[in-house]
PDB file of C-alpha atoms and ligand atoms in Angstrom:
ATOM      1  CA  MET A 671      16.636  16.420  -5.197  1.00 98.00           C
ATOM      2  CA  ILE A 672      14.185  19.291  -5.290  1.00 98.00           C
ATOM      3  CA  ILE A 673      11.506  19.388  -2.594  1.00 98.00           C
ATOM      4  CA  PHE A 674       8.132  20.853  -3.564  1.00 98.00           C
ATOM      5  CA  LYS A 675       5.423  21.819  -1.134  1.00 98.00           C
ATOM      6  CA  THR A 676       2.784  23.012  -3.604  1.00 98.00           C
ATOM      7  CA  PHE A 677       1.094  21.362  -6.560  1.00 98.00           C
ATOM      8  CA  ARG A 678       1.586  24.562  -8.527  1.00 98.00           C
ATOM      9  CA  ASN A 679       5.378  24.580  -8.367  1.00 98.00           C
ATOM     10  CA  LEU A 680       5.667  20.830  -8.861  1.00 98.00           C
ATOM     11  CA  ASN A 681       3.325  20.925 -11.865  1.00 98.00           C
ATOM     12  CA  SER A 682       5.175  23.717 -13.603  1.00 97.00           C
ATOM     13  CA  THR A 683       8.501  21.871 -13.308  1.00 98.00           C
ATOM     14  CA  LEU A 684       6.971  18.612 -14.524  1.00 98.00           C
ATOM     15  CA  GLN A 685       5.209  20.321 -17.439  1.00 97.00           C
ATOM     16  CA  HIS A 686       8.519  21.752 -18.546  1.00 97.00           C
ATOM     17  CA  LEU A 687      10.115  18.271 -18.521  1.00 98.00           C
ATOM     18  CA  LYS A 688       7.162  16.657 -20.297  1.00 98.00           C
ATOM     19  CA  LYS A 689       7.427  19.241 -23.081  1.00 98.00           C
ATOM     20  CA  GLN A 690      11.004  18.050 -23.577  1.00 98.00           C
ATOM     21  CA  GLY A 691       9.674  14.499 -24.023  1.00 98.00           C
ATOM     22  CA  LYS A 692      10.861  13.250 -20.617  1.00 98.00           C
ATOM     23  CA  SER A 693       8.873  10.525 -18.862  1.00 98.00           C
ATOM     24  CA  ILE A 694       7.785  10.755 -15.230  1.00 98.00           C
ATOM     25  CA  GLY A 695       7.563   7.887 -12.725  1.00 98.00           C
ATOM     26  CA  PHE A 696       5.668   8.369  -9.472  1.00 99.00           C
ATOM     27  CA  VAL A 697       6.012   6.619  -6.091  1.00 99.00           C
ATOM     28  CA  PRO A 698       3.359   7.755  -3.558  1.00 98.00           C
ATOM     29  CA  THR A 699       4.146   7.056   0.118  1.00 98.00           C
ATOM     30  CA  MET A 700       3.277   8.050   3.654  1.00 98.00           C
ATOM     31  CA  GLY A 701       6.949   8.281   4.599  1.00 98.00           C
ATOM     32  CA  ALA A 702       8.966   6.450   7.267  1.00 97.00           C
ATOM     33  CA  LEU A 703      10.670   5.029   4.227  1.00 98.00           C
ATOM     34  CA  HIS A 704      12.177   1.534   4.195  1.00 98.00           C
ATOM     35  CA  GLU A 705      13.508  -0.886   1.601  1.00 98.00           C
ATOM     36  CA  GLY A 706       9.991  -1.678   0.378  1.00 98.00           C
ATOM     37  CA  HIS A 707       9.556   1.937  -0.689  1.00 98.00           C
ATOM     38  CA  LEU A 708      13.100   2.052  -2.045  1.00 98.00           C
ATOM     39  CA  SER A 709      12.431  -0.978  -4.277  1.00 98.00           C
ATOM     40  CA  LEU A 710       9.653   1.069  -5.914  1.00 98.00           C
ATOM     41  CA  LEU A 711      12.066   3.965  -6.473  1.00 98.00           C
ATOM     42  CA  ASP A 712      14.519   1.558  -8.128  1.00 98.00           C
ATOM     43  CA  LEU A 713      11.771   0.335 -10.431  1.00 98.00           C
ATOM     44  CA  ALA A 714      10.759   3.898 -11.293  1.00 98.00           C
ATOM     45  CA  ALA A 715      14.383   4.775 -12.112  1.00 98.00           C
ATOM     46  CA  LYS A 716      14.512   1.848 -14.557  1.00 98.00           C
ATOM     47  CA  HIS A 717      11.325   2.896 -16.340  1.00 98.00           C
ATOM     48  CA  ASN A 718      11.422   6.679 -16.375  1.00 98.00           C
ATOM     49  CA  ASP A 719      13.650   9.684 -16.956  1.00 98.00           C
ATOM     50  CA  TYR A 720      12.498  11.403 -13.759  1.00 98.00           C
ATOM     51  CA  THR A 721      11.104  10.106 -10.475  1.00 98.00           C
ATOM     52  CA  VAL A 722       8.681  11.910  -8.183  1.00 98.00           C
ATOM     53  CA  CYS A 723       8.170  10.545  -4.673  1.00 98.00           C
ATOM     54  CA  SER A 724       5.435  11.949  -2.456  1.00 98.00           C
ATOM     55  CA  ILE A 725       5.270  11.808   1.316  1.00 98.00           C
ATOM     56  CA  PHE A 726       1.875  12.611   2.766  1.00 98.00           C
ATOM     57  CA  VAL A 727       0.220  10.948   5.754  1.00 98.00           C
ATOM     58  CA  ASN A 728      -3.282  11.098   4.391  1.00 97.00           C
ATOM     59  CA  PRO A 729      -5.828  11.661   7.176  1.00 95.00           C
ATOM     60  CA  ALA A 730      -8.703  10.672   4.873  1.00 94.00           C
ATOM     61  CA  GLN A 731      -7.610   7.044   4.738  1.00 95.00           C
ATOM     62  CA  PHE A 732      -7.310   6.483   8.497  1.00 94.00           C
ATOM     63  CA  ASN A 733     -10.388   5.196  10.215  1.00 88.00           C
ATOM     64  CA  ASN A 734      -8.572   5.050  13.534  1.00 89.00           C
ATOM     65  CA  ARG A 735      -7.516   8.379  15.077  1.00 90.00           C
ATOM     66  CA  GLU A 736      -4.740   6.852  17.201  1.00 90.00           C
ATOM     67  CA  ASP A 737      -3.237   5.072  14.187  1.00 91.00           C
ATOM     68  CA  PHE A 738      -3.109   8.434  12.351  1.00 95.00           C
ATOM     69  CA  GLU A 739      -1.705  10.384  15.287  1.00 94.00           C
ATOM     70  CA  LYS A 740       0.971   7.796  16.022  1.00 92.00           C
ATOM     71  CA  TYR A 741       1.944   7.156  12.400  1.00 94.00           C
ATOM     72  CA  PRO A 742       5.778   7.365  12.339  1.00 94.00           C
ATOM     73  CA  LEU A 743       7.306  10.544  10.888  1.00 95.00           C
ATOM     74  CA  THR A 744      10.971  10.387   9.902  1.00 97.00           C
ATOM     75  CA  VAL A 745      11.125  13.118   7.255  1.00 98.00           C
ATOM     76  CA  SER A 746      14.820  14.113   7.555  1.00 98.00           C
ATOM     77  CA  HIS A 747      15.900  10.483   7.320  1.00 98.00           C
ATOM     78  CA  ASP A 748      13.483   9.949   4.400  1.00 98.00           C
ATOM     79  CA  ILE A 749      15.021  12.905   2.551  1.00 98.00           C
ATOM     80  CA  GLN A 750      18.483  11.433   3.075  1.00 98.00           C
ATOM     81  CA  LEU A 751      17.380   8.036   1.713  1.00 98.00           C
ATOM     82  CA  LEU A 752      15.725   9.656  -1.311  1.00 98.00           C
ATOM     83  CA  GLU A 753      18.846  11.707  -2.030  1.00 98.00           C
ATOM     84  CA  GLU A 754      20.958   8.539  -1.862  1.00 97.00           C
ATOM     85  CA  LYS A 755      18.557   6.791  -4.266  1.00 97.00           C
ATOM     86  CA  GLY A 756      18.874   9.629  -6.766  1.00 97.00           C
ATOM     87  CA  CYS A 757      15.182  10.557  -6.589  1.00 98.00           C
ATOM     88  CA  HIS A 758      14.685  13.800  -8.515  1.00 98.00           C
ATOM     89  CA  PHE A 759      11.644  15.336  -6.844  1.00 98.00           C
ATOM     90  CA  LEU A 760       9.996  14.978  -3.468  1.00 98.00           C
ATOM     91  CA  PHE A 761       6.464  16.271  -3.079  1.00 98.00           C
ATOM     92  CA  LEU A 762       5.919  17.058   0.597  1.00 98.00           C
ATOM     93  CA  PRO A 763       2.613  18.909   0.831  1.00 98.00           C
ATOM     94  CA  SER A 764       0.827  20.178   3.943  1.00 97.00           C
ATOM     95  CA  GLU A 765      -2.669  18.948   4.746  1.00 96.00           C
ATOM     96  CA  SER A 766      -4.128  22.282   3.590  1.00 96.00           C
ATOM     97  CA  GLU A 767      -2.351  22.003   0.239  1.00 97.00           C
ATOM     98  CA  VAL A 768      -3.984  18.635  -0.429  1.00 97.00           C
ATOM     99  CA  TYR A 769      -7.344  19.443   1.181  1.00 96.00           C
ATOM    100  CA  PRO A 770      -7.642  23.246   0.853  1.00 93.00           C
ATOM    101  CA  ASN A 771     -11.172  23.493   2.225  1.00 84.00           C
ATOM    102  CA  GLY A 772     -10.174  22.025   5.542  1.00 79.00           C
ATOM    103  CA  SER A 773     -11.759  18.667   4.815  1.00 78.00           C
ATOM    104  CA  PRO A 774     -11.131  15.929   2.261  1.00 78.00           C
ATOM    105  CA  GLY A 775     -14.406  16.716   0.441  1.00 75.00           C
ATOM    106  CA  GLN A 776     -17.319  14.645  -0.637  1.00 78.00           C
ATOM    107  CA  LYS A 777     -16.234  13.069  -3.892  1.00 91.00           C
ATOM    108  CA  HIS A 778     -17.309   9.434  -4.031  1.00 95.00           C
ATOM    109  CA  PHE A 779     -15.614   6.820  -6.187  1.00 97.00           C
ATOM    110  CA  ARG A 780     -17.692   3.947  -7.539  1.00 97.00           C
ATOM    111  CA  LEU A 781     -15.268   1.178  -6.659  1.00 97.00           C
ATOM    112  CA  GLY A 782     -17.857  -1.594  -6.392  1.00 95.00           C
ATOM    113  CA  ASN A 783     -17.267  -4.781  -4.429  1.00 93.00           C
ATOM    114  CA  ILE A 784     -13.518  -4.325  -4.176  1.00 95.00           C
ATOM    115  CA  GLU A 785     -13.911  -1.665  -1.449  1.00 94.00           C
ATOM    116  CA  ARG A 786     -16.365  -3.707   0.614  1.00 95.00           C
ATOM    117  CA  VAL A 787     -14.360  -6.879   1.219  1.00 97.00           C
ATOM    118  CA  LEU A 788     -11.326  -7.650   3.429  1.00 97.00           C
ATOM    119  CA  GLU A 789      -9.633  -4.313   4.281  1.00 97.00           C
ATOM    120  CA  GLY A 790     -12.796  -2.537   3.140  1.00 97.00           C
ATOM    121  CA  GLU A 791     -14.919  -4.492   5.601  1.00 97.00           C
ATOM    122  CA  TYR A 792     -12.624  -3.848   8.560  1.00 97.00           C
ATOM    123  CA  ARG A 793     -11.618  -0.276   7.644  1.00 96.00           C
ATOM    124  CA  PRO A 794     -14.825   1.350   6.361  1.00 94.00           C
ATOM    125  CA  GLY A 795     -14.107   4.371   4.167  1.00 94.00           C
ATOM    126  CA  HIS A 796     -10.412   3.538   3.922  1.00 96.00           C
ATOM    127  CA  PHE A 797     -10.316   3.031   0.159  1.00 97.00           C
ATOM    128  CA  GLN A 798     -12.441   6.117  -0.529  1.00 97.00           C
ATOM    129  CA  GLY A 799      -9.764   8.024   1.426  1.00 96.00           C
ATOM    130  CA  VAL A 800      -6.990   6.375  -0.578  1.00 98.00           C
ATOM    131  CA  CYS A 801      -8.766   7.361  -3.805  1.00 98.00           C
ATOM    132  CA  LEU A 802      -9.287  10.956  -2.657  1.00 97.00           C
ATOM    133  CA  VAL A 803      -5.577  11.538  -2.226  1.00 97.00           C
ATOM    134  CA  MET A 804      -4.510   9.416  -5.187  1.00 98.00           C
ATOM    135  CA  GLU A 805      -6.891  11.225  -7.528  1.00 97.00           C
ATOM    136  CA  LYS A 806      -5.443  14.578  -6.450  1.00 97.00           C
ATOM    137  CA  LEU A 807      -1.857  13.409  -6.778  1.00 98.00           C
ATOM    138  CA  LEU A 808      -2.363  11.648 -10.110  1.00 98.00           C
ATOM    139  CA  SER A 809      -4.436  14.360 -11.765  1.00 97.00           C
ATOM    140  CA  ASN A 810      -1.771  16.939 -10.863  1.00 97.00           C
ATOM    141  CA  ILE A 811       1.415  14.964 -11.453  1.00 98.00           C
ATOM    142  CA  LYS A 812       0.035  13.067 -14.472  1.00 98.00           C
ATOM    143  CA  PRO A 813       2.849  10.497 -14.305  1.00 98.00           C
ATOM    144  CA  ASP A 814       3.477   8.111 -17.186  1.00 98.00           C
ATOM    145  CA  ASP A 815       4.040   5.312 -14.694  1.00 98.00           C
ATOM    146  CA  LEU A 816       2.938   4.664 -11.134  1.00 98.00           C
ATOM    147  CA  PHE A 817       4.722   2.214  -8.810  1.00 99.00           C
ATOM    148  CA  MET A 818       3.009   0.498  -5.894  1.00 98.00           C
ATOM    149  CA  GLY A 819       3.743  -2.495  -3.656  1.00 98.00           C
ATOM    150  CA  ARG A 820       1.814  -5.756  -3.646  1.00 98.00           C
ATOM    151  CA  LYS A 821       2.208  -5.739   0.149  1.00 98.00           C
ATOM    152  CA  ASP A 822      -1.001  -3.681  -0.144  1.00 98.00           C
ATOM    153  CA  PHE A 823      -2.551  -6.063  -2.648  1.00 98.00           C
ATOM    154  CA  GLN A 824      -6.109  -4.771  -2.402  1.00 98.00           C
ATOM    155  CA  GLN A 825      -4.936  -1.151  -2.587  1.00 98.00           C
ATOM    156  CA  CYS A 826      -3.219  -1.927  -5.906  1.00 98.00           C
ATOM    157  CA  MET A 827      -6.527  -3.264  -7.237  1.00 98.00           C
ATOM    158  CA  VAL A 828      -8.402  -0.208  -5.977  1.00 98.00           C
ATOM    159  CA  VAL A 829      -5.932   2.173  -7.620  1.00 98.00           C
ATOM    160  CA  LYS A 830      -6.104   0.210 -10.877  1.00 98.00           C
ATOM    161  CA  LYS A 831      -9.873   0.712 -10.768  1.00 98.00           C
ATOM    162  CA  LEU A 832      -9.408   4.425  -9.981  1.00 98.00           C
ATOM    163  CA  LEU A 833      -7.187   4.843 -13.043  1.00 98.00           C
ATOM    164  CA  GLN A 834      -9.981   3.338 -15.168  1.00 98.00           C
ATOM    165  CA  LEU A 835     -12.771   5.348 -13.505  1.00 98.00           C
ATOM    166  CA  GLU A 836     -10.938   8.666 -13.899  1.00 97.00           C
ATOM    167  CA  ARG A 837      -9.593   7.726 -17.346  1.00 97.00           C
ATOM    168  CA  LEU A 838      -6.091   8.611 -16.235  1.00 97.00           C
ATOM    169  CA  ASP A 839      -3.336   7.962 -18.725  1.00 96.00           C
ATOM    170  CA  THR A 840      -0.940   6.344 -16.237  1.00 98.00           C
ATOM    171  CA  THR A 841       0.314   2.755 -16.183  1.00 98.00           C
ATOM    172  CA  LEU A 842       0.343   1.007 -12.801  1.00 98.00           C
ATOM    173  CA  HIS A 843       3.305  -1.276 -12.051  1.00 98.00           C
ATOM    174  CA  THR A 844       3.197  -3.427  -8.927  1.00 98.00           C
ATOM    175  CA  ALA A 845       6.255  -4.753  -7.112  1.00 98.00           C
ATOM    176  CA  PRO A 846       6.734  -7.758  -4.803  1.00 98.00           C
ATOM    177  CA  THR A 847       6.762  -7.407  -1.024  1.00 98.00           C
ATOM    178  CA  VAL A 848      10.174  -6.691   0.477  1.00 98.00           C
ATOM    179  CA  ARG A 849      10.736  -8.585   3.729  1.00 98.00           C
ATOM    180  CA  GLU A 850      13.044  -8.537   6.730  1.00 98.00           C
ATOM    181  CA  SER A 851      15.462 -11.498   6.921  1.00 98.00           C
ATOM    182  CA  ASP A 852      13.012 -13.269   9.283  1.00 98.00           C
ATOM    183  CA  GLY A 853      10.166 -12.921   6.773  1.00 98.00           C
ATOM    184  CA  LEU A 854       8.252 -10.017   8.322  1.00 98.00           C
ATOM    185  CA  ALA A 855       6.960  -7.731   5.566  1.00 98.00           C
ATOM    186  CA  LYS A 856       8.686  -4.360   5.834  1.00 98.00           C
ATOM    187  CA  SER A 857       6.239  -1.735   7.001  1.00 97.00           C
ATOM    188  CA  SER A 858       6.440   1.741   8.503  1.00 94.00           C
ATOM    189  CA  ARG A 859       4.171   0.483  11.295  1.00 93.00           C
ATOM    190  CA  ASN A 860       6.833  -2.083  12.335  1.00 96.00           C
ATOM    191  CA  LEU A 861       8.602   0.856  14.006  1.00 93.00           C
ATOM    192  CA  ARG A 862       5.781   0.919  16.530  1.00 94.00           C
ATOM    193  CA  LEU A 863       6.161  -2.721  17.603  1.00 97.00           C
ATOM    194  CA  SER A 864       7.714  -3.352  21.032  1.00 97.00           C
ATOM    195  CA  PRO A 865      10.806  -5.625  21.013  1.00 97.00           C
ATOM    196  CA  ALA A 866       8.654  -8.524  22.267  1.00 97.00           C
ATOM    197  CA  GLU A 867       6.012  -7.918  19.562  1.00 98.00           C
ATOM    198  CA  ARG A 868       8.701  -7.542  16.903  1.00 98.00           C
ATOM    199  CA  SER A 869      10.094 -10.972  17.756  1.00 98.00           C
ATOM    200  CA  ILE A 870       6.651 -12.615  17.371  1.00 98.00           C
ATOM    201  CA  ALA A 871       5.557 -10.668  14.254  1.00 98.00           C
ATOM    202  CA  PRO A 872       7.294 -12.939  11.645  1.00 98.00           C
ATOM    203  CA  LEU A 873       4.856 -15.714  12.619  1.00 98.00           C
ATOM    204  CA  ILE A 874       2.310 -14.082  10.278  1.00 98.00           C
ATOM    205  CA  TYR A 875       4.387 -14.843   7.188  1.00 98.00           C
ATOM    206  CA  LYS A 876       5.390 -18.294   8.510  1.00 98.00           C
ATOM    207  CA  GLU A 877       1.739 -19.282   8.836  1.00 98.00           C
ATOM    208  CA  LEU A 878       0.887 -17.905   5.378  1.00 98.00           C
ATOM    209  CA  LYS A 879       3.721 -19.922   3.866  1.00 98.00           C
ATOM    210  CA  LYS A 880       2.608 -23.059   5.711  1.00 98.00           C
ATOM    211  CA  ILE A 881      -0.881 -22.747   4.200  1.00 98.00           C
ATOM    212  CA  LYS A 882       0.575 -22.096   0.749  1.00 98.00           C
ATOM    213  CA  GLU A 883       2.793 -25.184   0.950  1.00 97.00           C
ATOM    214  CA  ASN A 884      -0.076 -27.465   1.972  1.00 97.00           C
ATOM    215  CA  ILE A 885      -3.071 -26.065   0.132  1.00 97.00           C
ATOM    216  CA  SER A 886      -2.950 -28.514  -2.756  1.00 94.00           C
ATOM    217  CA  VAL A 887      -3.086 -31.515  -0.412  1.00 95.00           C
ATOM    218  CA  LYS A 888      -5.129 -30.296   2.566  1.00 96.00           C
ATOM    219  CA  ASN A 889      -8.480 -28.605   3.046  1.00 95.00           C
ATOM    220  CA  PHE A 890      -8.155 -24.799   3.292  1.00 97.00           C
ATOM    221  CA  ASN A 891     -10.539 -24.483   6.229  1.00 97.00           C
ATOM    222  CA  ASP A 892      -8.462 -26.932   8.271  1.00 97.00           C
ATOM    223  CA  LEU A 893      -5.239 -25.143   7.353  1.00 98.00           C
ATOM    224  CA  ARG A 894      -6.842 -21.831   8.220  1.00 98.00           C
ATOM    225  CA  ALA A 895      -8.000 -23.103  11.625  1.00 98.00           C
ATOM    226  CA  GLU A 896      -4.479 -24.358  12.424  1.00 98.00           C
ATOM    227  CA  ALA A 897      -2.933 -21.013  11.440  1.00 98.00           C
ATOM    228  CA  VAL A 898      -5.491 -18.994  13.418  1.00 98.00           C
ATOM    229  CA  ALA A 899      -4.907 -21.180  16.494  1.00 98.00           C
ATOM    230  CA  ALA A 900      -1.111 -20.768  16.243  1.00 98.00           C
ATOM    231  CA  LEU A 901      -1.396 -17.000  15.818  1.00 98.00           C
ATOM    232  CA  GLU A 902      -3.954 -16.521  18.596  1.00 98.00           C
ATOM    233  CA  LYS A 903      -1.832 -18.632  20.947  1.00 98.00           C
ATOM    234  CA  ASN A 904       0.938 -16.086  20.383  1.00 98.00           C
ATOM    235  CA  GLY A 905      -1.290 -13.094  21.129  1.00 97.00           C
ATOM    236  CA  PHE A 906      -2.444 -12.032  17.654  1.00 98.00           C
ATOM    237  CA  LYS A 907      -6.013 -10.797  17.217  1.00 98.00           C
ATOM    238  CA  ILE A 908      -7.083 -11.632  13.689  1.00 98.00           C
ATOM    239  CA  ASP A 909      -9.357  -9.467  11.555  1.00 98.00           C
ATOM    240  CA  TYR A 910      -9.291 -11.857   8.609  1.00 98.00           C
ATOM    241  CA  LEU A 911      -7.273 -14.676   7.114  1.00 98.00           C
ATOM    242  CA  SER A 912      -8.814 -15.299   3.708  1.00 98.00           C
ATOM    243  CA  LEU A 913      -8.175 -17.100   0.475  1.00 98.00           C
ATOM    244  CA  ALA A 914      -9.362 -15.057  -2.499  1.00 97.00           C
ATOM    245  CA  THR A 915      -9.111 -15.187  -6.259  1.00 97.00           C
ATOM    246  CA  ALA A 916      -6.255 -12.923  -7.359  1.00 96.00           C
ATOM    247  CA  LYS A 917      -8.192 -11.434 -10.281  1.00 95.00           C
ATOM    248  CA  ASP A 918     -11.136 -10.028  -8.305  1.00 94.00           C
ATOM    249  CA  LEU A 919     -10.608 -10.821  -4.602  1.00 96.00           C
ATOM    250  CA  GLN A 920     -13.645 -13.084  -4.283  1.00 95.00           C
ATOM    251  CA  SER A 921     -13.182 -15.018  -1.039  1.00 95.00           C
ATOM    252  CA  THR A 922     -13.397 -18.781  -1.317  1.00 96.00           C
ATOM    253  CA  ASP A 923     -12.738 -21.936   0.716  1.00 93.00           C
ATOM    254  CA  HIS A 924     -12.005 -24.064  -2.312  1.00 91.00           C
ATOM    255  CA  TYR A 925      -8.633 -24.126  -3.941  1.00 93.00           C
ATOM    256  CA  MET A 926      -8.357 -25.209  -7.579  1.00 92.00           C
ATOM    257  CA  GLU A 927      -4.953 -25.708  -9.156  1.00 90.00           C
ATOM    258  CA  LYS A 928      -5.661 -23.795 -12.362  1.00 90.00           C
ATOM    259  CA  GLU A 929      -6.755 -20.567 -10.634  1.00 94.00           C
ATOM    260  CA  GLU A 930      -4.448 -17.871  -9.187  1.00 97.00           C
ATOM    261  CA  TYR A 931      -5.184 -17.010  -5.567  1.00 98.00           C
ATOM    262  CA  VAL A 932      -3.987 -14.639  -2.924  1.00 98.00           C
ATOM    263  CA  LEU A 933      -3.932 -15.491   0.749  1.00 98.00           C
ATOM    264  CA  LEU A 934      -4.450 -12.337   2.785  1.00 98.00           C
ATOM    265  CA  ILE A 935      -4.223 -11.576   6.468  1.00 98.00           C
ATOM    266  CA  ALA A 936      -4.792  -8.624   8.778  1.00 98.00           C
ATOM    267  CA  ALA A 937      -4.000  -9.088  12.448  1.00 98.00           C
ATOM    268  CA  TYR A 938      -3.297  -6.985  15.512  1.00 98.00           C
ATOM    269  CA  LEU A 939      -0.286  -7.380  17.745  1.00 97.00           C
ATOM    270  CA  GLY A 940      -1.168  -5.171  20.687  1.00 95.00           C
ATOM    271  CA  ASN A 941      -2.415  -1.947  19.099  1.00 94.00           C
ATOM    272  CA  ILE A 942      -0.517  -2.408  15.854  1.00 95.00           C
ATOM    273  CA  ARG A 943      -2.396  -3.751  12.867  1.00 96.00           C
ATOM    274  CA  LEU A 944      -0.254  -5.701  10.419  1.00 98.00           C
ATOM    275  CA  ILE A 945      -1.245  -6.906   6.953  1.00 98.00           C
ATOM    276  CA  ASP A 946       0.450  -9.363   4.639  1.00 98.00           C
ATOM    277  CA  ASN A 947      -0.349 -11.646   1.736  1.00 98.00           C
ATOM    278  CA  VAL A 948       1.142 -14.325  -0.492  1.00 98.00           C
ATOM    279  CA  LEU A 949       0.212 -15.242  -4.048  1.00 97.00           C
ATOM    280  CA  ILE A 950      -0.651 -18.865  -4.704  1.00 97.00           C
TER     281      ILE A 950
HETATM  282  P1  LIG B1349       2.926   3.449   2.501  1.00 80.12           P
HETATM  283  O1  LIG B1349       3.991   4.431   2.796  1.00 80.12           O
HETATM  284  O2  LIG B1349       2.752   2.380   3.549  1.00 80.12           O
HETATM  285  O3  LIG B1349       1.613   4.095   2.108  1.00 80.12           O
HETATM  286  O4  LIG B1349       3.401   2.654   1.213  1.00 80.12           O
HETATM  287  C1  LIG B1349       3.763   3.329   0.036  1.00 80.12           C
HETATM  288  C2  LIG B1349       3.979   2.321  -1.050  1.00 80.12           C
HETATM  289  O5  LIG B1349       5.008   1.415  -0.671  1.00 80.12           O
HETATM  290  C3  LIG B1349       2.725   1.466  -1.321  1.00 80.12           C
HETATM  291  O6  LIG B1349       2.610   1.243  -2.717  1.00 80.12           O
HETATM  292  C4  LIG B1349       3.039   0.192  -0.582  1.00 80.12           C
HETATM  293  O7  LIG B1349       2.382  -0.941  -1.102  1.00 80.12           O
HETATM  294  C5  LIG B1349       4.538   0.084  -0.802  1.00 80.12           C
HETATM  295  N1  LIG B1349       5.133  -0.785   0.223  1.00 80.12           N
HETATM  296  C6  LIG B1349       4.995  -0.693   1.562  1.00 80.12           C
HETATM  297  N2  LIG B1349       5.652  -1.701   2.179  1.00 80.12           N
HETATM  298  C7  LIG B1349       6.210  -2.453   1.191  1.00 80.12           C
HETATM  299  C8  LIG B1349       7.010  -3.636   1.172  1.00 80.12           C
HETATM  300  N3  LIG B1349       7.355  -4.248   2.307  1.00 80.12           N
HETATM  301  N4  LIG B1349       7.406  -4.118  -0.016  1.00 80.12           N
HETATM  302  C9  LIG B1349       7.051  -3.503  -1.177  1.00 80.12           C
HETATM  303  N5  LIG B1349       6.297  -2.387  -1.227  1.00 80.12           N
HETATM  304  C10 LIG B1349       5.881  -1.865  -0.060  1.00 80.12           C
END
């Protein structure tokens, strides 16, 4: 695997390969890699001749300073995992390489309602920050295919919109959430859970599944209240637990069999904010 620190060197290598007709798959990450990330690398390897993975903890998408400062960094281990996976290129830029003027800049993306609901409501500016870094990465790397996880369901929708807005010639592929054996969605932030918190954390997925199993026979608001009560009893602080249409993330209380929905949650355990979702 070749590690690049500058867009310039990465671009010149990729241009060379593209001229030879090779296709490029791209997996953007913030590092502290786990099997969720690795599933995206597997998918990229199936679709493309060459895979680029990026690791960059993007300050522009954090609206909480402590969350940014304490974000886990495990770069040497990440490099080892990427080598084992047969990833061809790692892009590991510094903050000044991505944001050369010392700040992320003022560019605004017209994302519409999708950036105002759910994560957007509780993390103002978050998706603008995601778009700032993704636009830079995508416009430089110009991958044929982009691989992202449905663990971050709303982020996938935002990036799909970004590809349209910027008229980028890249196809987005989304992959299912990879979970621990007890159901907890794999996440870099899980590393920050205390042993006691880690043992309680799988309750999030259990409650989502319970709602999913009962939603065709019971009222969603009642199911939601039961789930919230069970989670709060165990010390979770809930930002949202919402049912939304999968096509445009409109929140609703009414489930109809013919429509596809997604049930999304964001909740704190101590200082750690966890998100998860299930498709219905
Ligand atoms: P992150 O490093 O958290 O920014 O995530 C990088 C990519 O990995 C994003 O597309 C995430 O949606 C995806 N990802 C993170 N966790 C998982 C998971 N448990 N299963 C599948 N994909 C994931």
